[in-house]
PDB file of C-alpha atoms in Angstrom:
ATOM      1  CA  MET A   1      15.023 -88.892  -3.334  1.00 53.00           C
ATOM      2  CA  LYS A   2      16.003 -88.559  -6.973  1.00 68.00           C
ATOM      3  CA  ASP A   3      12.171 -89.190  -8.077  1.00 84.00           C
ATOM      4  CA  SER A   4      11.062 -86.101  -5.833  1.00 85.00           C
ATOM      5  CA  LYS A   5      13.553 -83.841  -6.950  1.00 90.00           C
ATOM      6  CA  THR A   6      13.402 -84.300 -10.469  1.00 91.00           C
ATOM      7  CA  LYS A   7       9.284 -84.006  -9.858  1.00 92.00           C
ATOM      8  CA  LYS A   8      10.023 -80.648  -8.228  1.00 93.00           C
ATOM      9  CA  ILE A   9      12.216 -79.475 -11.455  1.00 95.00           C
ATOM     10  CA  ALA A  10       9.580 -80.431 -13.689  1.00 94.00           C
ATOM     11  CA  ILE A  11       7.097 -78.493 -11.800  1.00 95.00           C
ATOM     12  CA  ALA A  12       9.197 -75.419 -11.690  1.00 97.00           C
ATOM     13  CA  GLY A  13       9.769 -75.624 -15.019  1.00 97.00           C
ATOM     14  CA  VAL A  14       6.346 -75.466 -15.662  1.00 97.00           C
ATOM     15  CA  LEU A  15       5.879 -72.611 -13.725  1.00 97.00           C
ATOM     16  CA  ILE A  16       8.392 -70.953 -15.098  1.00 98.00           C
ATOM     17  CA  ALA A  17       6.630 -71.311 -18.440  1.00 98.00           C
ATOM     18  CA  VAL A  18       3.556 -70.212 -16.991  1.00 97.00           C
ATOM     19  CA  ALA A  19       4.971 -66.924 -15.610  1.00 96.00           C
ATOM     20  CA  VAL A  20       6.914 -66.190 -18.830  1.00 96.00           C
ATOM     21  CA  VAL A  21       3.696 -66.736 -21.215  1.00 96.00           C
ATOM     22  CA  GLY A  22       1.885 -64.885 -18.430  1.00 94.00           C
ATOM     23  CA  SER A  23       4.063 -61.788 -18.758  1.00 90.00           C
ATOM     24  CA  MET A  24       2.566 -61.597 -22.227  1.00 89.00           C
ATOM     25  CA  PHE A  25      -0.485 -60.092 -20.438  1.00 85.00           C
ATOM     26  CA  SER A  26       1.181 -57.122 -18.514  1.00 75.00           C
ATOM     27  CA  PHE A  27       0.080 -53.427 -18.510  1.00 76.00           C
ATOM     28  CA  PRO A  28       2.012 -50.374 -17.973  1.00 75.00           C
ATOM     29  CA  VAL A  29       1.718 -48.882 -14.488  1.00 73.00           C
ATOM     30  CA  PHE A  30       4.087 -45.452 -13.828  1.00 70.00           C
ATOM     31  CA  GLY A  31       6.744 -46.500 -16.110  1.00 62.00           C
ATOM     32  CA  SER A  32       6.719 -50.398 -14.621  1.00 65.00           C
ATOM     33  CA  LYS A  33       5.550 -53.390 -16.655  1.00 68.00           C
ATOM     34  CA  CYS A  34       2.871 -55.066 -14.053  1.00 77.00           C
ATOM     35  CA  ALA A  35       2.740 -58.804 -14.896  1.00 81.00           C
ATOM     36  CA  PRO A  36       0.576 -60.564 -12.073  1.00 91.00           C
ATOM     37  CA  VAL A  37       0.916 -63.998 -13.414  1.00 95.00           C
ATOM     38  CA  GLN A  38       4.605 -63.945 -11.918  1.00 94.00           C
ATOM     39  CA  HIS A  39       3.056 -63.245  -8.489  1.00 96.00           C
ATOM     40  CA  MET A  40       0.847 -65.648  -9.033  1.00 97.00           C
ATOM     41  CA  VAL A  41       3.717 -68.416  -9.882  1.00 97.00           C
ATOM     42  CA  ASN A  42       5.590 -67.003  -6.627  1.00 97.00           C
ATOM     43  CA  ILE A  43       2.863 -68.150  -4.465  1.00 98.00           C
ATOM     44  CA  LEU A  44       2.304 -71.507  -5.981  1.00 97.00           C
ATOM     45  CA  CYS A  45       5.828 -72.170  -5.788  1.00 97.00           C
ATOM     46  CA  ALA A  46       5.831 -71.171  -1.809  1.00 96.00           C
ATOM     47  CA  VAL A  47       3.353 -73.568  -1.373  1.00 96.00           C
ATOM     48  CA  PHE A  48       3.995 -76.443  -3.488  1.00 96.00           C
ATOM     49  CA  LEU A  49       7.620 -76.203  -3.920  1.00 96.00           C
ATOM     50  CA  GLY A  50       9.295 -74.089  -1.219  1.00 95.00           C
ATOM     51  CA  PRO A  51      11.351 -71.037  -1.074  1.00 97.00           C
ATOM     52  CA  TRP A  52      14.481 -71.897  -2.597  1.00 97.00           C
ATOM     53  CA  TYR A  53      12.662 -73.191  -6.081  1.00 97.00           C
ATOM     54  CA  GLY A  54      10.301 -70.308  -5.673  1.00 97.00           C
ATOM     55  CA  VAL A  55      13.049 -67.707  -5.745  1.00 98.00           C
ATOM     56  CA  ALA A  56      14.848 -69.878  -8.832  1.00 98.00           C
ATOM     57  CA  VAL A  57      11.914 -70.000 -10.369  1.00 98.00           C
ATOM     58  CA  ALA A  58      11.207 -66.100 -10.200  1.00 97.00           C
ATOM     59  CA  PHE A  59      14.873 -66.003 -11.263  1.00 97.00           C
ATOM     60  CA  ALA A  60      14.555 -67.765 -14.238  1.00 98.00           C
ATOM     61  CA  ALA A  61      11.448 -66.369 -15.342  1.00 96.00           C
ATOM     62  CA  SER A  62      12.554 -62.817 -14.993  1.00 94.00           C
ATOM     63  CA  LEU A  63      15.825 -63.628 -16.735  1.00 96.00           C
ATOM     64  CA  ILE A  64      13.779 -65.172 -19.588  1.00 96.00           C
ATOM     65  CA  ARG A  65      11.319 -62.512 -19.735  1.00 93.00           C
ATOM     66  CA  ASN A  66      14.302 -60.021 -20.113  1.00 92.00           C
ATOM     67  CA  LEU A  67      15.959 -61.793 -22.764  1.00 95.00           C
ATOM     68  CA  LEU A  68      12.707 -62.116 -24.889  1.00 94.00           C
ATOM     69  CA  GLY A  69      11.904 -58.213 -24.163  1.00 89.00           C
ATOM     70  CA  LEU A  70       8.943 -59.068 -22.474  1.00 86.00           C
ATOM     71  CA  GLY A  71      10.234 -57.537 -18.987  1.00 83.00           C
ATOM     72  CA  SER A  72      12.551 -55.207 -17.357  1.00 85.00           C
ATOM     73  CA  PRO A  73      15.522 -55.360 -14.751  1.00 88.00           C
ATOM     74  CA  LEU A  74      13.083 -54.468 -12.383  1.00 86.00           C
ATOM     75  CA  ALA A  75      11.267 -57.929 -12.348  1.00 87.00           C
ATOM     76  CA  PHE A  76      14.280 -59.144 -10.822  1.00 93.00           C
ATOM     77  CA  PRO A  77      14.318 -57.539  -7.000  1.00 91.00           C
ATOM     78  CA  GLY A  78      10.186 -57.511  -7.405  1.00 88.00           C
ATOM     79  CA  SER A  79       9.718 -61.331  -8.075  1.00 92.00           C
ATOM     80  CA  MET A  80      12.748 -62.619  -6.063  1.00 96.00           C
ATOM     81  CA  CYS A  81      11.656 -60.865  -3.036  1.00 96.00           C
ATOM     82  CA  GLY A  82       8.200 -61.708  -3.142  1.00 95.00           C
ATOM     83  CA  ALA A  83       9.084 -65.403  -3.974  1.00 97.00           C
ATOM     84  CA  LEU A  84      11.294 -65.451  -0.979  1.00 97.00           C
ATOM     85  CA  LEU A  85       9.101 -63.992   1.487  1.00 97.00           C
ATOM     86  CA  CYS A  86       6.154 -65.646   0.764  1.00 97.00           C
ATOM     87  CA  GLY A  87       8.119 -69.348   0.466  1.00 97.00           C
ATOM     88  CA  LEU A  88       9.745 -68.882   3.796  1.00 98.00           C
ATOM     89  CA  CYS A  89       6.115 -67.699   5.566  1.00 97.00           C
ATOM     90  CA  TYR A  90       4.784 -70.874   3.766  1.00 97.00           C
ATOM     91  CA  TYR A  91       7.537 -73.016   4.784  1.00 96.00           C
ATOM     92  CA  LYS A  92       7.756 -71.445   8.499  1.00 97.00           C
ATOM     93  CA  LEU A  93       3.864 -71.231   9.229  1.00 97.00           C
ATOM     94  CA  LYS A  94       1.879 -73.078   6.894  1.00 95.00           C
ATOM     95  CA  ASN A  95      -0.531 -70.287   6.749  1.00 97.00           C
ATOM     96  CA  LEU A  96      -2.297 -69.358   3.109  1.00 97.00           C
ATOM     97  CA  PRO A  97      -3.604 -65.775   4.187  1.00 98.00           C
ATOM     98  CA  LEU A  98      -0.222 -64.892   5.811  1.00 98.00           C
ATOM     99  CA  THR A  99       1.620 -66.265   2.775  1.00 98.00           C
ATOM    100  CA  PHE A 100      -0.663 -64.006   0.562  1.00 98.00           C
ATOM    101  CA  VAL A 101       0.229 -60.956   2.873  1.00 98.00           C
ATOM    102  CA  ALA A 102       4.119 -62.003   2.841  1.00 98.00           C
ATOM    103  CA  GLU A 103       4.021 -62.097  -1.203  1.00 97.00           C
ATOM    104  CA  VAL A 104       2.193 -58.505  -1.481  1.00 97.00           C
ATOM    105  CA  PHE A 105       5.065 -57.277   1.134  1.00 97.00           C
ATOM    106  CA  GLY A 106       7.904 -58.651  -0.144  1.00 97.00           C
ATOM    107  CA  THR A 107       6.877 -57.781  -3.873  1.00 95.00           C
ATOM    108  CA  GLY A 108       5.140 -54.450  -3.453  1.00 93.00           C
ATOM    109  CA  ILE A 109       7.290 -52.809  -0.532  1.00 94.00           C
ATOM    110  CA  ILE A 110      10.666 -54.439  -0.367  1.00 95.00           C
ATOM    111  CA  GLY A 111      11.053 -55.364  -3.957  1.00 94.00           C
ATOM    112  CA  GLY A 112       9.538 -51.967  -5.002  1.00 90.00           C
ATOM    113  CA  LEU A 113      12.061 -50.157  -2.850  1.00 91.00           C
ATOM    114  CA  LEU A 114      14.834 -52.573  -4.126  1.00 91.00           C
ATOM    115  CA  ALA A 115      13.850 -51.315  -7.745  1.00 88.00           C
ATOM    116  CA  TYR A 116      15.119 -48.114  -7.137  1.00 85.00           C
ATOM    117  CA  PRO A 117      18.946 -48.884  -7.008  1.00 87.00           C
ATOM    118  CA  VAL A 118      18.573 -51.086 -10.013  1.00 85.00           C
ATOM    119  CA  ALA A 119      16.580 -48.604 -11.878  1.00 83.00           C
ATOM    120  CA  ILE A 120      19.565 -45.947 -11.436  1.00 84.00           C
ATOM    121  CA  LEU A 121      22.666 -48.391 -12.137  1.00 85.00           C
ATOM    122  CA  VAL A 122      21.438 -51.182 -14.490  1.00 83.00           C
ATOM    123  CA  MET A 123      18.595 -48.932 -16.489  1.00 78.00           C
ATOM    124  CA  GLY A 124      20.588 -45.521 -16.069  1.00 78.00           C
ATOM    125  CA  LYS A 125      17.644 -43.319 -14.742  1.00 73.00           C
ATOM    126  CA  ALA A 126      18.957 -40.341 -13.056  1.00 74.00           C
ATOM    127  CA  VAL A 127      18.883 -39.976  -9.506  1.00 64.00           C
ATOM    128  CA  GLY A 128      16.782 -37.171  -9.214  1.00 59.00           C
ATOM    129  CA  SER A 129      14.484 -37.909 -11.798  1.00 70.00           C
ATOM    130  CA  ILE A 130      12.882 -40.670  -9.602  1.00 74.00           C
ATOM    131  CA  ALA A 131      12.046 -40.924  -6.116  1.00 73.00           C
ATOM    132  CA  PHE A 132      12.971 -44.283  -4.261  1.00 71.00           C
ATOM    133  CA  TYR A 133       9.409 -45.201  -3.453  1.00 76.00           C
ATOM    134  CA  VAL A 134       8.085 -44.506  -6.970  1.00 82.00           C
ATOM    135  CA  TYR A 135       8.239 -48.206  -8.000  1.00 84.00           C
ATOM    136  CA  VAL A 136       6.131 -49.500  -4.683  1.00 89.00           C
ATOM    137  CA  VAL A 137       2.775 -48.501  -6.181  1.00 87.00           C
ATOM    138  CA  PRO A 138       3.285 -50.259  -9.542  1.00 87.00           C
ATOM    139  CA  PHE A 139       4.512 -53.483  -7.791  1.00 90.00           C
ATOM    140  CA  LEU A 140       1.768 -53.408  -5.366  1.00 92.00           C
ATOM    141  CA  VAL A 141      -0.855 -53.207  -8.195  1.00 90.00           C
ATOM    142  CA  SER A 142       0.903 -56.151 -10.088  1.00 90.00           C
ATOM    143  CA  THR A 143       1.174 -58.171  -6.989  1.00 94.00           C
ATOM    144  CA  VAL A 144      -2.220 -57.881  -5.441  1.00 94.00           C
ATOM    145  CA  GLY A 145      -3.844 -58.719  -8.537  1.00 92.00           C
ATOM    146  CA  GLY A 146      -1.623 -61.898  -8.730  1.00 94.00           C
ATOM    147  CA  THR A 147      -2.344 -62.510  -5.454  1.00 97.00           C
ATOM    148  CA  VAL A 148      -5.931 -62.459  -6.088  1.00 96.00           C
ATOM    149  CA  ILE A 149      -5.650 -64.904  -8.649  1.00 96.00           C
ATOM    150  CA  ALA A 150      -3.221 -67.374  -6.596  1.00 97.00           C
ATOM    151  CA  ALA A 151      -5.751 -67.361  -3.537  1.00 98.00           C
ATOM    152  CA  CYS A 152      -8.613 -68.468  -6.315  1.00 98.00           C
ATOM    153  CA  ILE A 153      -6.438 -71.318  -7.659  1.00 97.00           C
ATOM    154  CA  ILE A 154      -5.345 -72.481  -4.479  1.00 97.00           C
ATOM    155  CA  TYR A 155      -8.564 -72.214  -2.543  1.00 97.00           C
ATOM    156  CA  ALA A 156     -10.526 -73.827  -5.650  1.00 97.00           C
ATOM    157  CA  LEU A 157      -7.624 -76.875  -5.577  1.00 96.00           C
ATOM    158  CA  LYS A 158      -8.555 -77.211  -1.711  1.00 96.00           C
ATOM    159  CA  ALA A 159     -12.329 -77.303  -2.563  1.00 96.00           C
ATOM    160  CA  SER A 160     -11.761 -79.964  -5.285  1.00 96.00           C
ATOM    161  CA  GLY A 161      -9.613 -82.195  -2.865  1.00 92.00           C
ATOM    162  CA  THR A 162      -6.505 -81.913  -5.560  1.00 94.00           C
ATOM    163  CA  PHE A 163      -4.570 -79.360  -3.275  1.00 93.00           C
ATOM    164  CA  SER A 164      -2.985 -82.323  -0.731  1.00 91.00           C
ATOM    165  CA  TYR A 165      -2.363 -84.305  -4.075  1.00 90.00           C
ATOM    166  CA  ILE A 166      -0.488 -81.581  -5.693  1.00 89.00           C
ATOM    167  CA  ARG A 167       1.427 -81.096  -2.346  1.00 88.00           C
ATOM    168  CA  GLN A 168       2.116 -84.716  -1.997  1.00 87.00           C
ATOM    169  CA  LEU A 169       3.120 -85.042  -5.587  1.00 83.00           C
ATOM    170  CA  ALA A 170       5.456 -81.979  -5.309  1.00 82.00           C
ATOM    171  CA  GLN A 171       6.969 -83.586  -1.965  1.00 80.00           C
TER     172      GLN A 171
END
């Protein structure tokens, strides 16, 4: 049991590093930094580690990105909502296409809407200067890109037979 937790923590640490380094490849969309690698990591965590590790990895990566100046406070609601929803979806259903949709919905819609109060409270944006749905489009752009990358990686791992080996290693 202890060995399994150690493996999961090690994999989570590697995925945090991938998300942080991958955030250097971001692009602005309507005042939001889009980092698709974070969403790829969310899906990989959902599939290989489970929902709670996914949320922890999303939180840690967002925190480190913010501390290094590579992200904004908006990274928290987007990445964590997507990680939780796709993690729960894969945990309950073991269906990859639905897991991909759950990441897009969790980050793009739920995370995008939750970014509004974060922008007002933490970033000091004036209530009248932004609409409550303004972050939905950039979050959707980012998460769709990351989801496509994750799908390519996962299906390549399945085709090579490595997918089940990694799942077994992480369990």
